[in-house]
Coordinates of C-alpha atoms in Angstrom, one line a residue:
M1 CA 7.3 -33.7 4.8
P2 CA 5.7 -33.5 1.4
A3 CA 4.9 -36.6 -0.5
K4 CA 7.0 -36.4 -3.7
D5 CA 5.3 -39.4 -5.3
L6 CA 1.9 -37.8 -5.4
G7 CA 2.7 -35.3 -8.0
T8 CA 2.1 -31.5 -8.0
K9 CA 0.0 -29.9 -5.2
F10 CA -2.8 -27.7 -6.3
V11 CA -5.4 -25.5 -4.7
C12 CA -8.6 -25.4 -6.8
Y13 CA -9.4 -22.0 -8.1
K14 CA -13.1 -22.6 -7.8
C15 CA -13.7 -24.4 -4.5
Q16 CA -10.2 -23.9 -2.8
T17 CA -9.8 -27.7 -2.2
K18 CA -6.2 -28.7 -1.8
F19 CA -5.2 -31.8 -3.8
Y20 CA -2.3 -33.5 -5.6
D21 CA -2.6 -34.3 -9.3
M22 CA -1.3 -37.9 -8.8
K23 CA 1.1 -37.3 -11.8
K24 CA -1.9 -37.4 -14.2
P25 CA -1.7 -35.2 -17.4
D26 CA -5.0 -33.4 -16.5
P27 CA -5.0 -31.7 -13.1
L28 CA -8.7 -32.0 -12.3
C29 CA -10.2 -31.1 -8.9
P30 CA -11.6 -34.2 -7.2
K31 CA -14.4 -32.2 -5.5
C32 CA -15.8 -30.0 -8.3
G33 CA -14.0 -31.3 -11.4
A34 CA -12.5 -28.0 -12.5
D35 CA -9.5 -28.3 -14.8
Q36 CA -6.7 -26.3 -13.1
R37 CA -5.1 -25.4 -16.4
E38 CA -8.1 -23.1 -17.0
S39 CA -7.4 -21.0 -13.9
P40 CA -7.9 -17.2 -14.4
A41 CA -4.6 -16.7 -12.6
L42 CA -2.8 -18.4 -15.5
K43 CA -4.4 -16.4 -18.3
P44 CA -2.5 -13.3 -19.6
Q45 CA -3.8 -9.9 -18.9
P46 CA -5.6 -8.0 -21.8
E47 CA -3.4 -5.7 -23.9
G48 CA -5.1 -2.6 -22.7
R49 CA -3.8 -3.0 -19.1
R50 CA -0.2 -3.8 -20.3
G51 CA -0.2 -0.8 -22.7
R52 CA -0.8 1.7 -19.8
L53 CA 1.9 0.1 -17.6
A54 CA 4.5 0.1 -20.4
A55 CA 4.3 3.8 -21.0
A56 CA 7.5 5.8 -20.7
P57 CA 7.8 7.7 -17.4
K58 CA 7.6 11.5 -17.5
V59 CA 10.8 13.4 -17.0
I60 CA 10.6 16.3 -14.7
E61 CA 13.3 18.9 -15.2
P62 CA 14.6 20.7 -12.1
I63 CA 13.8 24.4 -11.6
E64 CA 16.8 26.6 -11.3
P65 CA 16.7 28.8 -8.3
E66 CA 16.9 32.6 -8.8
E67 CA 20.1 34.3 -7.7
P68 CA 19.7 36.1 -4.3
A69 CA 21.9 39.0 -5.5
S70 CA 19.3 40.1 -8.2
A71 CA 16.5 40.0 -5.5
S72 CA 18.4 42.3 -3.2
E73 CA 19.1 44.8 -6.0
E74 CA 15.4 45.0 -6.8
E75 CA 14.7 45.7 -3.1
E76 CA 17.2 48.5 -3.0
E77 CA 15.6 50.1 -6.1
D78 CA 12.2 49.9 -4.4
L79 CA 13.6 51.5 -1.3
D80 CA 15.2 54.3 -3.3
S81 CA 12.0 55.1 -5.1
F82 CA 10.2 55.0 -1.7
D83 CA 12.6 57.6 -0.3
D84 CA 12.1 59.8 -3.4
D85 CA 8.3 59.7 -2.9
E86 CA 8.6 60.6 0.8
A87 CA 10.9 63.6 0.0
A88 CA 8.5 64.8 -2.7
A89 CA 5.5 64.5 -0.3
E90 CA 7.4 66.5 2.5
S91 CA 8.3 69.2 0.1
E92 CA 4.6 69.5 -1.0
E93 CA 3.5 69.7 2.6
D94 CA 5.9 72.5 3.3
E95 CA 4.6 74.7 0.5
P96 CA 1.5 76.8 1.5

């Protein structure tokens, strides 16, 4: 059970010593003397890092699928032209 009368519990950011601040105004590590208010975890990040994260997300528009009916019409046209080519080749072969 934590001791509530000892103040706030800290873990020193320099030497990782666990200690209570004993309700003193300055939370100083008893082992290395580091002021815990100067912890790098408490400092705000530089503006450059926040600026990139706050950028608006890109919107990707969906691609509309092509209609299958138009594709089958193109295939039929290709087949018709293929049949015409075969007929022309056969007529040329028949002529001496």
